[in-house]
Amino acid sequence: MPHLMTFLGVALAIWVLRPFALRAGLADLPGGRRQHADAVPLVGGVAIALGLAVALALRGSLAPASPALLAAGLIVTVAGVADDFIELSARAKLMFQMIAASVLAGFGGVLVFHVGALFSPSVVALGVMTVVPFTLLGMVGVMNAMNMIDGTDGLAGGVALSALLWFGTAAGLAGLASHVSLIGMFGSAIAAYLCFNAGGPLARRCKIFLGDAGSLLTGLMLAWLAITLAMEPYAVFKPVTAVWILAVPICDSVSLMLRRVLRGRSPFKPDREHLHHLLQDAGLTSAQAVALLVTINLLLGGLALLADRMQVPEHWMFYFSMLIFAGYTIFGARFFAQRPAQATLPIPRH
């Protein structure tokens, strides 16, 4: 029942907010690096936040969410809406993300105390001086990864759903009923958004985008789940497994930022060198690229969870993930370097 309430609540919020957003100017306008022909409301994130809030209130329990998580979610949602309205500077966006992550770490106790046995059978514990900075870096990194991958219809939502599936499976196998319930509610919220974004009759008639509010909120929730489920007292999987479950957005964002920095550009300056751009330039349609990337993320997450359950050594999983990352980074750099003429093509911002 909470899942259905969340789905219906988000759908209703989208229906109500959409005309208001168009009148207020909270919309992605055509032209420039946009690829759509009409103004598209940026209300997906606000609708997801409202739908979840109402469903949690009706359920009568916040568990396992904490006041710190709700406060952090409110911060990134408000910051995202502000960015969608006036396009904040990269520094301002980063500041709000750091504040939200600090609230969650400082008041919610969501901290990364170790990174597992990455290099050998011994667990690599983080020192007192590195726990908080590493945690904040991880949270902000996942938020930015989801924000950056939100570049074509259905991609960010589809990747988020694939990750939620494995987070929920791991929590369910560990008997964490309250976590499974919250994950299901968030998944229902994402599913409702996708009905208005990723094709179908509703998307054709009432199309919306996630907006920065939605991508940042989604990234925050995924980061919270990754850390919470990997650390004690739950520790339902190893830290490296969480990285595999979020493989596509992490790989895309880190390799992209490395390429930008190596070329002397800002790591936050938009371009047309994301994973889905590579696939589209290789001949796939946007829908085909999204389907392939969501499937890859789904398979990598499932493979990692299976390896975790079979007690495959963490350092093997880590080294193999580094090989995949290095291979994509090198291939991507060479591929994009060979097509400078396409760098001026429109870059969607949603």
Tab-separated table of N, CA and C in Angstrom, residues 251-252 255-256 259 263 272-275 277-279 281 324-339:
chain	number	residue	atom	x	y	z
A	251	CYS	N	31.285	5.457	-13.352
A	251	CYS	CA	32.256	5.347	-14.441
A	251	CYS	C	32.118	6.520	-15.405
A	252	ASP	N	30.891	6.863	-15.752
A	252	ASP	CA	30.650	7.954	-16.690
A	252	ASP	C	31.170	9.276	-16.147
A	255	SER	N	35.296	9.306	-15.411
A	255	SER	CA	36.096	9.326	-16.640
A	255	SER	C	35.896	10.635	-17.400
A	256	LEU	N	34.665	11.139	-17.392
A	256	LEU	CA	34.370	12.394	-18.081
A	256	LEU	C	35.114	13.561	-17.435
A	259	ARG	N	38.845	13.441	-18.247
A	259	ARG	CA	39.139	13.920	-19.601
A	259	ARG	C	39.080	15.441	-19.666
A	263	ARG	N	42.326	18.087	-20.328
A	263	ARG	CA	42.296	19.017	-21.456
A	263	ARG	C	42.307	20.472	-21.008
A	272	ARG	N	29.614	16.976	-24.909
A	272	ARG	CA	28.875	15.859	-25.502
A	272	ARG	C	29.740	14.608	-25.509
A	273	GLU	N	30.226	14.238	-24.332
A	273	GLU	CA	31.128	13.094	-24.234
A	273	GLU	C	30.698	12.100	-23.158
A	274	HIS	N	29.411	12.034	-22.894
A	274	HIS	CA	28.896	11.048	-21.949
A	274	HIS	C	28.777	9.679	-22.613
A	275	LEU	N	28.559	8.672	-21.782
A	275	LEU	CA	28.409	7.308	-22.302
A	275	LEU	C	27.292	7.215	-23.337
A	277	HIS	N	26.211	9.530	-25.259
A	277	HIS	CA	26.624	10.196	-26.490
A	277	HIS	C	27.507	9.276	-27.330
A	278	LEU	N	28.394	8.559	-26.653
A	278	LEU	CA	29.263	7.609	-27.355
A	278	LEU	C	28.426	6.581	-28.105
A	279	LEU	N	27.411	6.054	-27.437
A	279	LEU	CA	26.566	5.034	-28.048
A	279	LEU	C	25.732	5.608	-29.190
A	281	ASP	N	26.574	8.195	-31.049
A	281	ASP	CA	27.491	8.448	-32.157
A	281	ASP	C	27.881	7.151	-32.860
A	324	ILE	N	37.940	-2.412	-15.944
A	324	ILE	CA	36.807	-1.955	-16.738
A	324	ILE	C	36.837	-0.435	-16.879
A	325	PHE	N	37.078	0.244	-15.762
A	325	PHE	CA	37.110	1.704	-15.779
A	325	PHE	C	38.237	2.228	-16.668
A	326	ALA	N	39.431	1.649	-16.526
A	326	ALA	CA	40.567	2.092	-17.333
A	326	ALA	C	40.311	1.849	-18.814
A	327	GLY	N	39.721	0.687	-19.124
A	327	GLY	CA	39.426	0.371	-20.518
A	327	GLY	C	38.458	1.364	-21.125
A	328	TYR	N	37.375	1.689	-20.398
A	328	TYR	CA	36.418	2.647	-20.931
A	328	TYR	C	37.045	4.029	-21.064
A	329	THR	N	37.823	4.463	-20.060
A	329	THR	CA	38.418	5.791	-20.087
A	329	THR	C	39.344	5.953	-21.291
A	330	ILE	N	40.172	4.954	-21.524
A	330	ILE	CA	41.101	5.023	-22.660
A	330	ILE	C	40.349	4.982	-23.985
A	331	PHE	N	39.397	4.061	-24.087
A	331	PHE	CA	38.615	3.947	-25.320
A	331	PHE	C	37.808	5.217	-25.567
A	332	GLY	N	37.164	5.733	-24.505
A	332	GLY	CA	36.360	6.940	-24.649
A	332	GLY	C	37.194	8.128	-25.076
A	333	ALA	N	38.386	8.283	-24.480
A	333	ALA	CA	39.250	9.407	-24.833
A	333	ALA	C	39.644	9.348	-26.310
A	334	ARG	N	39.977	8.160	-26.794
A	334	ARG	CA	40.365	8.012	-28.200
A	334	ARG	C	39.176	8.220	-29.129
A	335	PHE	N	38.026	7.693	-28.739
A	335	PHE	CA	36.831	7.810	-29.582
A	335	PHE	C	36.436	9.270	-29.745
A	336	PHE	N	36.333	9.996	-28.633
A	336	PHE	CA	35.881	11.382	-28.704
A	336	PHE	C	36.923	12.293	-29.332
A	337	ALA	N	38.199	11.937	-29.179
A	337	ALA	CA	39.248	12.752	-29.797
A	337	ALA	C	39.194	12.691	-31.314
A	338	GLN	N	38.568	11.656	-31.870
A	338	GLN	CA	38.522	11.471	-33.307
A	338	GLN	C	37.308	12.123	-33.954
A	339	ARG	N	36.451	12.790	-33.166
A	339	ARG	CA	35.294	13.405	-33.794
A	339	ARG	C	35.062	14.818	-33.262
